[in-house]
XYZ file of C-alpha atoms in Angstrom:
601
model
C 0.000 0.000 0.000
C 1.121 3.549 -0.656
C 1.333 6.051 2.127
C -1.355 8.644 2.699
C -0.914 11.661 0.456
C -2.138 15.200 0.993
C -2.519 17.037 -2.300
C -3.772 20.398 -1.019
C -2.490 23.068 1.280
C -5.036 24.293 3.774
C -4.998 26.811 6.569
C -8.209 25.732 8.228
C -9.344 29.326 8.119
C -12.997 30.335 8.159
C -14.848 30.579 4.889
C -18.289 30.571 3.346
C -20.531 27.595 3.965
C -23.160 26.045 6.153
C -21.139 26.090 9.376
C -18.442 28.693 8.787
C -15.721 26.074 8.228
C -13.640 25.951 5.074
C -10.773 24.039 3.549
C -8.990 27.398 3.784
C -6.315 28.500 1.311
C -5.985 26.165 -1.669
C -3.460 25.898 -4.492
C -4.570 25.256 -8.084
C -2.624 22.545 -9.883
C -2.088 21.506 -13.471
C -1.359 18.142 -15.079
C 0.223 17.985 -18.549
C -0.441 15.084 -20.920
C 1.569 14.412 -24.077
C -0.356 11.344 -25.239
C -2.985 12.382 -27.835
C -6.593 12.316 -26.653
C -9.040 10.923 -29.266
C -12.244 12.969 -29.363
C -15.814 12.032 -30.255
C -15.749 14.457 -33.194
C -13.063 12.342 -34.908
C -10.174 14.682 -34.146
C -7.696 14.465 -31.295
C -5.804 16.788 -29.002
C -2.087 16.138 -29.479
C -1.283 17.316 -25.947
C -3.190 19.150 -23.257
C -3.260 20.432 -19.690
C -5.933 19.815 -17.067
C -6.329 22.251 -14.186
C -7.515 20.807 -10.894
C -7.611 21.320 -7.137
C -7.663 18.832 -4.282
C -8.985 19.020 -0.725
C -8.389 16.605 2.122
C -6.096 13.601 2.274
C -6.026 10.534 0.057
C -6.017 7.533 2.385
C -3.587 4.620 2.228
C -5.751 2.356 0.081
C -6.982 5.293 -2.033
C -10.613 4.405 -1.374
C -11.879 7.839 -0.274
C -11.473 9.872 -3.488
C -14.432 11.910 -4.784
C -14.478 13.702 -8.149
C -16.434 16.960 -8.530
C -17.488 17.882 -12.087
C -18.449 21.470 -12.808
C -21.330 23.094 -14.651
C -21.221 25.418 -17.652
C -19.378 28.496 -16.385
C -17.646 27.092 -13.293
C -14.169 25.634 -12.863
C -11.952 23.424 -10.746
C -12.137 25.959 -7.892
C -14.768 24.069 -5.896
C -13.951 25.100 -2.316
C -11.704 27.323 -0.249
C -9.955 30.537 -1.294
C -6.720 31.584 -2.954
C -4.050 33.307 -0.865
C -3.989 36.324 -3.184
C -7.777 36.319 -3.743
C -9.435 35.933 -0.323
C -12.842 36.861 -1.758
C -12.698 34.224 -4.507
C -14.584 31.472 -2.666
C -15.049 28.115 -4.384
C -18.376 27.713 -6.141
C -19.473 24.751 -3.954
C -17.879 25.854 -0.697
C -21.162 25.319 1.131
C -21.022 21.642 0.113
C -17.322 20.729 0.396
C -15.140 21.174 3.458
C -14.477 19.973 7.006
C -17.735 18.852 8.589
C -19.767 19.819 5.508
C -21.961 17.373 3.549
C -18.914 16.251 1.558
C -16.573 16.129 4.518
C -12.919 16.699 3.613
C -11.888 15.294 6.985
C -13.040 11.926 5.588
C -12.878 12.241 1.812
C -10.202 13.301 -0.653
C -11.947 15.626 -3.110
C -10.749 16.493 -6.603
C -12.214 19.445 -8.489
C -11.424 19.320 -12.212
C -11.618 21.881 -15.024
C -12.953 20.636 -18.366
C -11.050 20.753 -21.626
C -12.178 23.694 -23.728
C -12.551 25.864 -20.639
C -10.882 29.205 -20.034
C -9.794 28.553 -16.443
C -6.526 26.698 -16.871
C -7.282 23.560 -18.845
C -6.388 23.549 -22.548
C -8.996 25.481 -24.508
C -9.503 27.811 -27.463
C -7.329 30.537 -25.913
C -4.452 28.082 -25.358
C -1.518 27.818 -27.753
C -1.908 25.358 -30.602
C 1.437 23.502 -30.685
C 1.166 23.151 -34.464
C 0.989 26.907 -35.091
C 2.358 28.574 -31.978
C -0.792 30.723 -31.918
C -4.051 30.435 -29.950
C -6.310 27.615 -31.111
C -9.211 30.022 -31.548
C -11.868 28.793 -33.942
C -9.789 25.708 -34.756
C -10.156 24.235 -31.276
C -12.214 21.042 -31.724
C -15.731 20.620 -30.409
C -15.565 18.483 -27.281
C -18.219 16.375 -25.575
C -19.090 15.228 -22.082
C -17.578 11.863 -22.972
C -14.305 13.556 -24.007
C -14.146 15.327 -20.649
C -14.700 12.080 -18.782
C -11.966 10.335 -20.769
C -9.546 13.158 -19.929
C -10.574 13.008 -16.265
C -9.863 9.270 -16.270
C -6.305 10.009 -17.336
C -6.016 12.525 -14.505
C -7.260 9.848 -12.085
C -4.522 7.552 -13.400
C -1.961 10.278 -12.788
C -3.198 10.674 -9.201
C -3.110 6.918 -8.640
C -6.893 6.651 -8.157
C -8.197 3.392 -9.576
C -11.778 3.889 -8.429
C -13.747 6.917 -7.261
C -15.766 6.513 -4.083
C -18.139 8.910 -5.839
C -18.402 11.171 -8.861
C -20.639 14.161 -8.209
C -21.883 17.160 -10.133
C -24.792 19.507 -10.722
C -26.352 20.462 -14.071
C -23.703 19.754 -16.743
C -21.617 18.286 -13.918
C -24.409 15.821 -13.196
C -24.300 14.700 -16.817
C -20.585 14.040 -16.378
C -21.284 11.969 -13.250
C -23.759 9.900 -15.280
C -21.213 9.539 -18.108
C -18.573 8.354 -15.620
C -20.928 5.643 -14.368
C -21.520 4.573 -17.980
C -18.029 4.770 -19.474
C -16.068 3.600 -16.446
C -18.442 1.461 -14.356
C -15.603 -0.363 -12.574
C -14.101 2.965 -11.525
C -17.305 4.604 -10.230
C -18.733 3.269 -6.967
C -21.379 5.993 -6.560
C -22.753 8.689 -8.858
C -24.515 11.801 -7.553
C -26.521 13.297 -10.417
C -27.925 16.652 -9.306
C -30.247 19.022 -11.226
C -29.465 17.241 -14.499
C -31.220 15.447 -17.363
C -30.611 12.441 -19.635
C -30.418 14.897 -22.557
C -31.438 18.444 -23.396
C -34.994 19.224 -24.400
C -35.662 21.114 -27.646
C -36.351 24.221 -25.566
C -32.954 23.981 -23.875
C -31.171 23.505 -27.197
C -33.064 26.548 -28.486
C -31.869 28.705 -25.571
C -28.292 27.590 -26.213
C -28.574 28.387 -29.910
C -29.921 31.887 -29.237
C -26.960 32.485 -26.923
C -24.477 31.207 -29.526
C -25.996 33.346 -32.254
C -25.676 36.396 -30.031
C -21.941 35.687 -29.726
C -21.290 34.732 -33.347
C -23.257 37.741 -34.597
C -21.103 40.170 -32.644
C -18.868 42.165 -35.078
C -15.964 41.628 -32.669
C -16.235 37.839 -32.932
C -14.182 37.627 -36.137
C -15.314 34.047 -36.854
C -13.775 32.916 -33.566
C -10.292 34.381 -34.157
C -10.824 37.546 -32.133
C -7.580 36.945 -30.207
C -5.557 37.957 -33.278
C -7.819 40.970 -33.769
C -7.287 41.963 -30.115
C -11.026 42.224 -29.602
C -13.616 40.542 -27.381
C -17.225 39.894 -28.524
C -18.373 41.552 -25.344
C -21.884 42.463 -26.494
C -22.588 38.928 -27.674
C -21.243 37.378 -24.468
C -23.330 39.786 -22.403
C -26.501 38.856 -24.264
C -25.669 35.131 -24.061
C -25.257 35.368 -20.305
C -28.470 37.343 -19.898
C -30.415 34.673 -21.790
C -28.780 31.897 -19.806
C -29.221 33.614 -16.473
C -32.970 33.942 -16.996
C -33.198 30.162 -17.364
C -31.278 29.564 -14.120
C -33.791 31.493 -12.012
C -37.390 30.657 -11.183
C -40.285 33.015 -11.832
C -41.030 32.848 -8.108
C -37.508 33.955 -7.228
C -37.414 36.779 -9.774
C -40.801 38.032 -8.630
C -39.785 37.995 -4.967
C -36.408 39.629 -5.608
C -37.326 42.173 -8.279
C -41.027 42.164 -9.125
C -41.760 45.319 -11.091
C -39.470 47.496 -9.017
C -38.180 50.565 -10.831
C -34.709 51.997 -10.351
C -35.572 55.694 -10.490
C -39.069 55.832 -11.906
C -40.151 55.717 -15.524
C -37.809 57.544 -17.906
C -39.548 56.537 -21.152
C -36.281 55.310 -22.665
C -34.515 52.071 -23.521
C -32.101 52.459 -20.636
C -32.621 49.918 -17.827
C -35.593 51.229 -15.855
C -36.720 48.065 -14.045
C -34.485 46.477 -11.432
C -34.558 43.138 -13.260
C -33.206 44.836 -16.397
C -30.353 46.374 -14.448
C -29.590 43.066 -12.735
C -29.422 41.101 -15.987
C -27.196 43.690 -17.637
C -24.871 43.658 -14.656
C -24.641 39.862 -14.680
C -24.021 39.809 -18.428
C -21.375 42.522 -18.401
C -19.558 40.954 -15.449
C -19.558 37.578 -17.230
C -18.106 39.134 -20.388
C -15.160 40.426 -18.357
C -13.805 36.972 -17.524
C -15.357 34.299 -19.747
C -14.144 33.270 -23.187
C -16.658 33.343 -26.039
C -15.179 30.317 -27.839
C -15.405 28.368 -24.589
C -19.073 29.326 -24.223
C -19.825 28.077 -27.750
C -18.149 24.728 -27.155
C -19.516 23.998 -23.700
C -23.096 24.740 -24.758
C -22.585 22.423 -27.726
C -21.331 19.698 -25.377
C -24.575 20.152 -23.448
C -26.586 19.796 -26.656
C -24.726 16.662 -27.747
C -25.080 14.719 -24.492
C -27.547 11.884 -25.064
C -26.595 8.398 -23.775
C -29.718 6.884 -25.319
C -28.761 7.970 -28.840
C -26.805 4.738 -29.281
C -29.787 2.615 -28.214
C -32.433 4.223 -30.389
C -33.785 6.340 -27.539
C -34.101 3.427 -25.105
C -32.772 5.013 -21.903
C -32.947 1.864 -19.713
C -30.895 -0.004 -22.322
C -28.428 2.890 -22.469
C -27.962 2.966 -18.681
C -27.766 -0.827 -18.321
C -23.923 -0.905 -18.019
C -24.032 1.174 -14.840
C -22.954 -0.659 -11.690
C -22.653 2.403 -9.434
C -25.165 3.195 -6.723
C -26.840 6.462 -7.693
C -28.357 9.448 -5.937
C -30.481 11.673 -8.174
C -31.629 15.064 -6.889
C -33.938 17.621 -8.519
C -35.533 20.910 -7.471
C -39.219 21.743 -7.745
C -38.788 25.202 -9.348
C -36.037 24.208 -11.787
C -37.695 24.667 -15.168
C -34.502 24.262 -17.179
C -33.888 20.747 -15.842
C -37.260 20.010 -14.210
C -37.915 17.084 -11.843
C -39.596 15.171 -14.663
C -36.214 14.865 -16.424
C -34.565 13.507 -13.275
C -37.424 11.038 -12.921
C -36.599 9.740 -16.405
C -33.130 8.828 -15.159
C -34.537 7.261 -11.993
C -37.157 5.307 -13.946
C -34.535 3.923 -16.321
C -32.294 2.870 -13.427
C -35.219 1.237 -11.624
C -36.185 -0.670 -14.745
C -32.614 -2.002 -14.890
C -32.842 -2.857 -11.161
C -29.972 -0.566 -10.217
C -29.519 0.809 -6.708
C -30.851 4.358 -6.897
C -32.312 6.940 -4.528
C -34.138 10.096 -5.548
C -34.921 13.306 -3.651
C -37.041 16.159 -4.977
C -36.145 19.328 -3.093
C -38.755 22.037 -2.582
C -36.671 25.179 -3.167
C -37.635 28.532 -4.732
C -34.348 29.247 -6.516
C -34.839 27.533 -9.874
C -31.894 25.776 -11.512
C -29.419 27.684 -9.334
C -30.788 25.840 -6.279
C -28.105 23.161 -6.578
C -25.512 25.813 -5.659
C -27.403 27.401 -2.786
C -28.416 26.764 0.794
C -31.307 24.363 1.340
C -31.332 22.428 4.628
C -33.068 19.381 3.131
C -30.767 19.302 0.103
C -27.584 19.531 2.147
C -28.918 16.973 4.636
C -29.734 14.520 1.821
C -26.225 14.800 0.377
C -24.700 14.481 3.858
C -26.707 11.326 4.575
C -25.705 9.821 1.249
C -22.016 10.477 1.841
C -22.378 8.897 5.268
C -23.635 5.795 3.443
C -20.637 5.974 1.090
C -18.275 6.295 4.053
C -19.761 3.160 5.623
C -19.560 1.217 2.367
C -15.905 2.215 1.951
C -15.236 1.409 5.631
C -13.882 4.890 6.302
C -13.159 5.718 9.956
C -15.947 7.485 11.787
C -15.310 11.193 12.044
C -18.405 12.778 13.593
C -18.968 16.472 12.998
C -21.646 18.852 14.308
C -24.830 18.081 12.421
C -23.495 14.908 10.854
C -25.576 11.763 10.504
C -24.684 9.216 13.198
C -24.353 5.532 12.438
C -27.842 4.156 13.071
C -28.193 1.911 16.102
C -29.274 -1.682 15.602
C -33.086 -1.483 15.831
C -35.270 -3.830 17.836
C -37.748 -5.350 15.391
C -41.346 -4.270 15.898
C -43.958 -6.966 16.049
C -45.544 -5.920 12.751
C -42.120 -5.773 11.066
C -41.293 -9.237 12.368
C -44.595 -10.565 11.030
C -43.970 -9.067 7.595
C -40.394 -10.415 7.592
C -41.745 -13.899 8.198
C -43.856 -13.559 5.033
C -40.978 -12.425 2.786
C -38.802 -15.013 1.039
C -35.026 -14.614 1.411
C -33.539 -12.571 -1.426
C -36.932 -11.303 -2.583
C -37.388 -8.062 -4.509
C -39.560 -5.735 -2.468
C -41.258 -2.393 -3.076
C -42.214 -0.607 0.153
C -44.867 2.055 -0.479
C -44.909 4.922 1.988
C -41.707 3.590 3.542
C -41.564 6.363 6.168
C -38.278 6.229 8.038
C -37.107 3.193 6.058
C -36.800 0.950 9.103
C -39.032 -1.809 7.739
C -37.101 -2.128 4.480
C -33.798 -1.882 6.369
C -34.994 -4.683 8.666
C -35.967 -6.827 5.664
C -32.598 -6.167 4.014
C -30.802 -7.208 7.180
C -32.877 -10.258 8.084
C -34.082 -11.483 4.658
C -31.448 -10.030 2.284
C -34.151 -8.372 0.201
C -33.448 -5.840 -2.550
C -35.715 -3.135 -3.879
C -36.923 0.357 -3.144
C -38.905 2.421 -0.703
C -41.291 5.094 -1.986
C -41.906 8.086 0.271
C -43.376 11.544 -0.262
C -42.269 13.291 2.939
C -38.922 15.080 3.176
C -38.260 13.747 6.664
C -39.006 10.183 5.577
C -36.701 10.453 2.567
C -33.884 11.728 4.758
C -34.404 9.047 7.429
C -34.575 6.345 4.760
C -31.241 7.478 3.332
C -29.821 7.386 6.838
C -31.196 3.858 7.220
C -29.243 2.854 4.127
C -32.121 1.910 1.826
C -32.891 2.920 -1.750
C -35.615 5.542 -1.408
C -37.477 7.352 -4.180
C -39.432 10.502 -3.370
C -42.850 10.084 -4.946
C -46.560 10.690 -4.394
C -48.289 7.298 -4.222
C -51.588 8.832 -5.246
C -50.055 9.372 -8.691
C -49.810 5.600 -9.140
C -46.893 3.314 -9.914
C -46.317 4.147 -13.569
C -42.751 3.321 -14.543
C -42.670 0.063 -12.601
C -43.015 -2.975 -14.837
C -45.676 -5.644 -14.353
C -44.478 -8.325 -11.952
C -41.224 -6.488 -11.217
C -41.371 -7.345 -7.496
C -41.996 -10.459 -5.460
C -43.856 -8.416 -2.855
C -45.245 -4.892 -2.603
C -45.797 -3.576 0.919
C -48.116 -0.833 2.157
C -47.392 -0.602 5.870
C -49.440 1.793 8.016
C -50.130 3.974 4.960
C -53.405 2.598 3.554
C -55.522 5.008 5.590
C -53.696 8.033 4.092
C -54.330 7.070 0.457
C -56.916 8.921 -1.605
C -57.691 6.124 -4.068
C -57.287 2.861 -2.195
C -58.781 0.708 -4.915
C -56.283 2.020 -7.478
C -53.341 1.658 -5.096
C -54.162 -1.963 -4.272
C -54.690 -2.819 -7.950
C -51.310 -1.256 -8.794
C -49.646 -3.197 -5.984
C -50.851 -6.450 -7.519
C -49.853 -5.314 -10.996
C -46.195 -4.698 -10.143
C -45.944 -7.381 -7.448
C -46.697 -11.082 -7.212
C -48.037 -10.611 -3.673
C -49.140 -7.644 -1.580
C -48.802 -6.973 2.129
C -50.987 -4.315 3.762
C -51.099 -3.242 7.392
C -53.288 -0.591 8.995
C -54.643 0.511 12.382
C -57.959 -1.154 13.164
C -60.592 1.534 13.498
C -62.971 -1.087 14.918
C -60.947 -1.463 18.140
C -63.159 -1.186 21.224
C -61.370 1.956 22.483
C -62.152 3.771 19.229
C -65.785 2.695 19.415
C -66.019 3.876 23.007
C -64.632 7.333 22.142
C -67.119 7.665 19.285
C -69.967 6.703 21.642
C -68.792 9.524 23.899
C -69.135 11.879 20.943
C -65.407 12.326 20.235
C -63.176 11.292 17.345
C -60.838 8.528 18.528
C -57.200 9.135 19.490
C -54.956 6.207 20.459
C -51.458 4.818 20.048
C -52.572 3.315 16.747
C -54.331 6.526 15.657
C -52.293 9.244 17.392
C -53.664 12.266 15.512
C -56.357 14.755 16.477
C -59.217 15.103 14.009
C -57.932 18.484 12.764
C -54.340 17.448 11.964
C -54.705 13.828 10.859
C -53.234 12.585 7.573
C -55.731 9.706 7.666
C -58.622 10.063 5.244
C -59.865 6.463 4.840
C -60.081 4.648 8.143
C -61.313 1.078 8.077
C -61.823 -1.946 10.276
C -60.692 -5.552 9.944
C -64.189 -6.475 8.781
C -64.141 -3.654 6.204
C -60.891 -4.833 4.636
C -62.053 -8.463 4.637
C -65.077 -7.363 2.632
C -62.958 -5.113 0.341
C -60.672 -7.982 -0.677
C -63.500 -10.491 -1.056
C -65.537 -8.173 -3.292
C -62.611 -7.863 -5.715
C -61.717 -11.529 -5.759
C -58.325 -11.111 -4.103
C -57.131 -14.186 -2.228
C -55.965 -13.759 1.373
C -52.900 -15.906 1.977
C -52.577 -14.974 5.628
C -54.085 -12.463 8.051
C -52.651 -11.466 11.432
C -54.304 -9.064 13.888
C -52.109 -7.747 16.701
C -52.821 -6.427 20.185
C -49.868 -5.243 22.269
C -47.631 -6.853 19.661
C -49.181 -10.336 19.999
C -51.621 -12.061 17.626
C -55.263 -12.225 18.691
C -57.746 -14.821 17.431
C -60.913 -14.125 19.414
C -62.987 -11.141 18.214
C -60.100 -9.555 16.257
C -62.297 -6.760 14.895
C -63.103 -5.688 18.463
C -59.828 -6.157 20.327
C -57.218 -5.990 17.552
C -55.159 -2.777 17.324
C -53.403 -3.447 14.042
C -54.212 -5.683 11.081
C -51.749 -7.236 8.611
C -52.772 -8.939 5.376
C -50.823 -10.947 2.832
C -52.830 -11.459 -0.348
C -52.648 -11.958 -4.112
C -54.912 -12.099 -7.151
């Protein structure tokens, strides 16, 4: 084994982020490669440089390395600050650092700059070795796959055979997905955040408008503006303004700017509304530091990304080579890469029976939400990296707010009953999985595989902490996307009473599963009847909610559910009614607190 290596200098000074901690002062690095890099376009780069930064310490067996891939206009500067630029904070400093969701006290993090960029890696402004002049318009068009291939060579240079995780947002999320596809043996986990399996026509249209703004600028000079000593500043400004609109949500723009005027109406084409002034400022600032040829090429790489192109549009077939566990995250107000696009990725992975979890974060910030503060978002990522740390057997390093290793639970009586009904190694779908403890218990005691579905943020987070595959989803929308007979058993534990369309839910359970298991609190229990006779809605351990705050909308009794199944011709394989955790056989509808059914068609 090689000795531990620290690739980054840190001061431990304070910086931006969720808890005020930072990796401190960091040093950008560069790796030079002389071996030609074949590109998807048919050309190759004869030699090239890749700029990168590292944070934390690579452990002795090199099992704690995490790669961060950047979005369109970002770079390798992911966290920390530069000694001579104390205000230049890394673009994901709230995510990466000591005690942060991606904890650099446990993980060795590599931030990489893509080829074609203008932040240190070889790009259009770099010198073409064949001419001794800037590449300019002759720099080849690169793709997400080209970037990943170059990053793989960097990993070789760093001695990293396998990434504990590859992570990115937006275009970076596409790179994480491409890593899992192109190098499955080198990618243990992929975190695909605010991304899509390909760009929609609308997104391609926005990119084309931005490119036309640049290429139509008189100072563009067909891409060779370096020789003309000009910058297509107007085109870059317009491109950024168009792009920036798509990164924000209508809700956020309305709350921040509304129809606020700067100094009243002037009846001119000068910026009068605050939103106009803001967009111009963002565009002009962008034009000061970003390269127009880089913008053209990176937006084209976005347009070209489409793993399913090689499989005739069949995304499950395209993602079949993936062996990595995946976390997919979307944001409710992101209309550039909406949750529906993330669900396409999740659905394809589920169809291939991959290990995948999905969280849909309610945040008002639009596409930019993946860069910003959201307690649920950061907690989800933290919980997932805790899972990665356990899978890689990394030493425990608790930090304030970190997710502790869950204690070994004592099996509840209803969980034990359900476990007895499940065959070892079965595939299970747990609907309304709550805190994930039932599925975790089944995984531990019966070696089951499968997924939990949960709508609540707290349940999703707890399920991730419990180590199960959880998908955030509203059960009332049905189980579309799950194939017929995909599971040996579908479970609905203590959730039946909260469903709006019980008949549809039960039918869907028996469509996607060979058997169904349902448990619910027995409304016919004598204590509930007694409270109703006293003129009050019942409250008990089994039904702990007051009438005004209950999530339960369809309460039923043991006798009711017997009749429900019989009327639809479903066959009851076994029924257990519990009181104080023990089965009851005499007058179960009167004395039973909880009912459990195992049934099939």
